[in-house]
Short mmCIF file of C-alpha atoms in Angstrom, two decimals:
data_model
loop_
_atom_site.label_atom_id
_atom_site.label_comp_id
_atom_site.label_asym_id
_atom_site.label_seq_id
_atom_site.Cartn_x
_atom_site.Cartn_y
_atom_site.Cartn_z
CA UNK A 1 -18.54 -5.71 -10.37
CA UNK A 2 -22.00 -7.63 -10.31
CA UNK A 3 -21.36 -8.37 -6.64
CA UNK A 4 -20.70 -4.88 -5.91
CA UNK A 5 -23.71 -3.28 -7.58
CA UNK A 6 -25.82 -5.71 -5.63
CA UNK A 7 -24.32 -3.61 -2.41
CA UNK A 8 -21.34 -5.12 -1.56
CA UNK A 9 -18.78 -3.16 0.00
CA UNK A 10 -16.75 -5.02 2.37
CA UNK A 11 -13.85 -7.75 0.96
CA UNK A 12 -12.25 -9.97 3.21
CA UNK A 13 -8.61 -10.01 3.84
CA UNK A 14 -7.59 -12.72 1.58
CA UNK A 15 -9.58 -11.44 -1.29
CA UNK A 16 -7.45 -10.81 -4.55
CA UNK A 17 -6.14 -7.56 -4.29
CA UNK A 18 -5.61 -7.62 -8.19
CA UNK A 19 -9.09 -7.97 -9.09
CA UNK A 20 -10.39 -5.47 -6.53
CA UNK A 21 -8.08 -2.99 -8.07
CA UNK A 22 -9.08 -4.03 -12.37
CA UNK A 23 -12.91 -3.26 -10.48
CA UNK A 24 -11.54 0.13 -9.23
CA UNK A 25 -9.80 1.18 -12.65
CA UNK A 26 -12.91 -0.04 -14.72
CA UNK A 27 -14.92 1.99 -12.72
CA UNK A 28 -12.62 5.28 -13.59
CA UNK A 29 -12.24 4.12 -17.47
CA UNK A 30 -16.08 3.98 -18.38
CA UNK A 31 -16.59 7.33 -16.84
CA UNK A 32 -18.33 9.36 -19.45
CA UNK A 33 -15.74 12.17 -18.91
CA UNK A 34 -12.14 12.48 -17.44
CA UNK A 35 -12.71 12.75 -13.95
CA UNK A 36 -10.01 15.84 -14.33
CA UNK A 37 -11.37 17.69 -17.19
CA UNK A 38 -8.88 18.92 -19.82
CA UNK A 39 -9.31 22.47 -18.22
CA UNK A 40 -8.07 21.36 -14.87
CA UNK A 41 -5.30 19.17 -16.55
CA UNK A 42 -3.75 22.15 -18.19
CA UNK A 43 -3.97 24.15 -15.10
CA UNK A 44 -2.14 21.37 -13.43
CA UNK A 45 0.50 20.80 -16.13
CA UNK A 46 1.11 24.58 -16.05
CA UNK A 47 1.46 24.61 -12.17
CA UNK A 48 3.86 21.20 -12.26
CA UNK A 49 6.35 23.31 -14.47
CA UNK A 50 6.94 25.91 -12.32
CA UNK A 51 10.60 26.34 -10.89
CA UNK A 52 10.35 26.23 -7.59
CA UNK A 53 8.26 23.70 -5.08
CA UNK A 54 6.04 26.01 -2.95
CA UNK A 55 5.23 28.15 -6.08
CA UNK A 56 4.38 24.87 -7.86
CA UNK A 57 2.35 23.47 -4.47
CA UNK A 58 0.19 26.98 -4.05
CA UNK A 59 -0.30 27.13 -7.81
CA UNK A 60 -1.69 23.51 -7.64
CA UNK A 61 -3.64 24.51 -4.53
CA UNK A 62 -5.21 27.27 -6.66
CA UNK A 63 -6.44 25.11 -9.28
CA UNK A 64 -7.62 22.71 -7.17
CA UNK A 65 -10.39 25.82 -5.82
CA UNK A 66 -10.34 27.76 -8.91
CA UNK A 67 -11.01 25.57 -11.63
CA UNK A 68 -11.98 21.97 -10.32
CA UNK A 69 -15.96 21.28 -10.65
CA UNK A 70 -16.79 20.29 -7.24
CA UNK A 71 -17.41 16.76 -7.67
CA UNK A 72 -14.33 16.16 -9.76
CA UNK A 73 -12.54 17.79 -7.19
CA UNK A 74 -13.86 15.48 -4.32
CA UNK A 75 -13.72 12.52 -6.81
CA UNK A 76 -10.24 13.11 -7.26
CA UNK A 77 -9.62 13.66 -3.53
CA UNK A 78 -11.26 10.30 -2.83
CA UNK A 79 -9.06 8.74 -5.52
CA UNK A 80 -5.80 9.91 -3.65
CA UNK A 81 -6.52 8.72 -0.29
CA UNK A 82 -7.43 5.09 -1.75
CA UNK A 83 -3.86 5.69 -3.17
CA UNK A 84 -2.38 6.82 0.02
CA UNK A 85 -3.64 3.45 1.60
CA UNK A 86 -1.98 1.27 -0.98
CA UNK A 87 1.26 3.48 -1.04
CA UNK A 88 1.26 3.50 3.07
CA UNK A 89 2.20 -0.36 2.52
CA UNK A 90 5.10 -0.17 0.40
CA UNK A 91 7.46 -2.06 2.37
CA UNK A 92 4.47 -5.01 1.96
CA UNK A 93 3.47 -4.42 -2.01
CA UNK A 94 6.21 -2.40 -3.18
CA UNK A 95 3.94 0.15 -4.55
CA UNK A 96 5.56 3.30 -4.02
CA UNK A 97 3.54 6.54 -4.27
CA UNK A 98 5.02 6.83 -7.94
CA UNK A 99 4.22 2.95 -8.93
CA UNK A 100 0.98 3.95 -7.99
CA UNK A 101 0.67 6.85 -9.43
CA UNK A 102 1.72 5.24 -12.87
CA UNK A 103 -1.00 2.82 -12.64
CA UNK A 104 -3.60 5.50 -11.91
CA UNK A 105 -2.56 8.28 -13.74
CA UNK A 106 -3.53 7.82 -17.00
CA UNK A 107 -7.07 6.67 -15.45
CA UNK A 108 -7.23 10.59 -13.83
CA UNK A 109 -5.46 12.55 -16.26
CA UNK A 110 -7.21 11.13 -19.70
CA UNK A 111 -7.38 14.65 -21.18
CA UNK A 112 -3.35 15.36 -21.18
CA UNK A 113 -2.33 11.81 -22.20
CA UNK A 114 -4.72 11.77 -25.27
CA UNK A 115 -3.21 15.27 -26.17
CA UNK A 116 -6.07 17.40 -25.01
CA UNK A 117 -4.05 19.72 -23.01
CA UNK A 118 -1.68 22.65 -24.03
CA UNK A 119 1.80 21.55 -23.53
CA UNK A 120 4.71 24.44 -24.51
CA UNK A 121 6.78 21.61 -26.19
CA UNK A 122 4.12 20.25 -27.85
CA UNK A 123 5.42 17.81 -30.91
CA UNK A 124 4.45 17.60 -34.59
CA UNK A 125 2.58 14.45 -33.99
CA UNK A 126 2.57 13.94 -38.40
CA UNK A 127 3.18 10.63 -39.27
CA UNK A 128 6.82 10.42 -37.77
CA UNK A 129 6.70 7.58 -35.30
CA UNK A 130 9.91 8.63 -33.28
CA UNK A 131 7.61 12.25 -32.85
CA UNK A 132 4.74 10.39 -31.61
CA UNK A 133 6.70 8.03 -29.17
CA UNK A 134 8.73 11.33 -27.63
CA UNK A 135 5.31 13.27 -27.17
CA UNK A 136 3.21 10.34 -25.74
CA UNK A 137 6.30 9.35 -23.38
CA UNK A 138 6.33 13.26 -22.11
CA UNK A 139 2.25 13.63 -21.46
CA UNK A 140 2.90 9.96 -19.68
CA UNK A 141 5.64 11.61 -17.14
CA UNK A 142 4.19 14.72 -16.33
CA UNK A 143 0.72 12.86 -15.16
CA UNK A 144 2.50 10.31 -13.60
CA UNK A 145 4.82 13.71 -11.79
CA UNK A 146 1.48 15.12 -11.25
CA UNK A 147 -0.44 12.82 -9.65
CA UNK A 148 2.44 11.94 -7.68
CA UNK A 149 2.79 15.53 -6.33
CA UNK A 150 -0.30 15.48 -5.49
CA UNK A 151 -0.75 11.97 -3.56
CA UNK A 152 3.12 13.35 -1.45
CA UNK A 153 1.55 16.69 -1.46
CA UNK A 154 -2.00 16.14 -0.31
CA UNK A 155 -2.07 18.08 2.78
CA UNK A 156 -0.41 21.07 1.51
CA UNK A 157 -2.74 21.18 -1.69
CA UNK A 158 -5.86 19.88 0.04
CA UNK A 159 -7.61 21.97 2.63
CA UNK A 160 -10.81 20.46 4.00
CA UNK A 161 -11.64 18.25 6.83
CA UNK A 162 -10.89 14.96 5.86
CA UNK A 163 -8.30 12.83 8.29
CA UNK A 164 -4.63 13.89 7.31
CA UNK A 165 -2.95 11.89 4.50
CA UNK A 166 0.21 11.56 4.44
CA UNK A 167 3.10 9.17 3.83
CA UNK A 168 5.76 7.89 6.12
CA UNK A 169 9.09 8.79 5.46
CA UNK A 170 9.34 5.10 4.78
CA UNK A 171 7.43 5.29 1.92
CA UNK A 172 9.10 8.23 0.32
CA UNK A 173 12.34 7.07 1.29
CA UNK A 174 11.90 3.80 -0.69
CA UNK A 175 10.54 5.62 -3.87
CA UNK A 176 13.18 8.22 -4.24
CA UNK A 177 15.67 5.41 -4.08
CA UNK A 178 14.11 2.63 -6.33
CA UNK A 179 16.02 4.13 -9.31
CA UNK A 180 19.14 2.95 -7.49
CA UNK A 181 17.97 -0.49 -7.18
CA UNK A 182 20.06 -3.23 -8.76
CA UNK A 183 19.43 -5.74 -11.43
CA UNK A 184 19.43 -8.25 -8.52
CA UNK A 185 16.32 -6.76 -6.67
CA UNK A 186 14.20 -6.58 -9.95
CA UNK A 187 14.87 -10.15 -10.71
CA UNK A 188 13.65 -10.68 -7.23
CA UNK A 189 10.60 -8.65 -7.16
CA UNK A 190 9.55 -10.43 -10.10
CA UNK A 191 10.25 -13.99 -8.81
CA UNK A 192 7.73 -12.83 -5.98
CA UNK A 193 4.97 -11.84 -8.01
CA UNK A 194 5.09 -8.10 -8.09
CA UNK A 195 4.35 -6.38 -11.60
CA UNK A 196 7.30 -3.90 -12.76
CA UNK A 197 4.35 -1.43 -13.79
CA UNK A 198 7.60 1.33 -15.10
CA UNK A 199 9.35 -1.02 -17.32
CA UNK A 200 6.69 -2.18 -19.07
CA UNK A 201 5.33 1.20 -19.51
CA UNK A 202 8.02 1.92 -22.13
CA UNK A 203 7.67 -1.61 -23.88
CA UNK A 204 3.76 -1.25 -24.53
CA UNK A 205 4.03 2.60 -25.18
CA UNK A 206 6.56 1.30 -28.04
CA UNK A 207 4.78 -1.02 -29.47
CA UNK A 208 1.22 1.13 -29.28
CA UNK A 209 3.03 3.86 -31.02
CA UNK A 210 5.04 2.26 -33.76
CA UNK A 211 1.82 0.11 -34.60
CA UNK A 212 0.02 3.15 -35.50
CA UNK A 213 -2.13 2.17 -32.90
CA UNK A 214 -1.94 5.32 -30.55
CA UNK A 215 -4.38 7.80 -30.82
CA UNK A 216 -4.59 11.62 -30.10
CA UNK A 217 -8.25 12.12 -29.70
CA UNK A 218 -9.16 8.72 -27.97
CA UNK A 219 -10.21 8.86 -24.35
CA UNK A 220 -9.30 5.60 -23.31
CA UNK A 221 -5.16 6.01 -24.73
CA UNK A 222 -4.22 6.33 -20.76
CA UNK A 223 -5.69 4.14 -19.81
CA UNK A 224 -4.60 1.05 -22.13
CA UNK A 225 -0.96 2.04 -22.28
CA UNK A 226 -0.67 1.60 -18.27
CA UNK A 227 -3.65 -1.15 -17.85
CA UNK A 228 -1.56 -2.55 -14.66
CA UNK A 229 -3.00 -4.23 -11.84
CA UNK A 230 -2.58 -2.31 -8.40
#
């Protein structure tokens, strides 16, 4: 971070890919604000739960223009095609545009997954642990569904004259099937290095809920129950 407030902007090819994305996601975390505000989360949420796809797309669309602040909105947009380039390499990394969007997420979204937004099955978050696991593991998969949609999505919802975005069929091939994978393949990815951001999602969400240690109005919840390394 030092290095790169002195100016520096170009890392070499060898450089730890792990560190230069902890510098990215400490960047988004001490943010003063959610880059989305809790506004534009709702609207998002609300357009995500719509039945079918284009209605959901064009409502997205329309909150992208009608309620985004302009530099959220290109913040956001900036954010997605950083994504894109990771997710573009899957077959390399094995971050698919939803392992991705699982690690980032929480970093975008900080509003719904510290229980900002409006949700229409919202949860008597009272002292009943199993309450507060079910509602924090529902905000957690709609931004993750959210942000995903929108990284697959980015031409459709975006309309502005940046170069295109969008991901090979290779990529989305190999994330729609990665629930099938078998035991065999996880054991593998592991022995090679790669983080299994999804599991451990439901471990630390767990153990940040039953410790009493999740909170509704903190900023930061998001991002320190999916603090993964892209």
């Amino acid at each position: 971070m030092n290095e790169y407030e002195q100016g520096r902007t170009e890392f070499a090819p060898d450089e730890d890919a792990h560190v230069v994305g902890d510098c990215v996601k400490h960047v988004l975390r001490e943010l003063p604000s959610s880059p989305v505000p809790a506004s534009c989360c709702t609207a998002l949420l609300e357009a995500f739960r719509l039945e079918s796809k284009e209605s959901r797309i064009n409502s997205m669309r329309a909150a992208m223009s009608e309620t985004f602040p302009e530099p959220n909105r290109r913040l956001l947009q900036r954010i997605l095609r950083m994504m894109h380039t990771v997710a573009s390499h899957t077959t390399e990394n094995r971050m698919t545009p939803s392992a991705v969007a699982a690690c980032m997420a929480p970093l975008l979204l900080r509003p719904l997954l510290a229980g900002e937004c409006e949700m229409e099955d919202d949860i008597d978050m009272s002292d009943d642990s199993s309450a507060q696991l079910i509602a924090a593991a529902n905000a957690a998969n709609n931004a993750q569904c959210i942000v995903t949609t929108l990284l697959e999505e980015y031409e459709s919802i975006f309309d502005d004259e940046h170069p295109r975005c969008s991901l090979s069929p290779d990529s989305r091939i190999q994330d729609s099937g990665s629930e099938e994978s078998t035991d065999d393949e996880t054991v593998d990815a592991k022995d090679n290095g790669f983080h299994d951001a999804e599991n451990d999602v439901d471990q630390e969400l767990d153990e940040r809920i039953l410790s009493g240690n999740l909170s509704e109005s903190s900023a930061r919840t998001g991002a320190d129950l999916y603090d993964y390394q892209v």
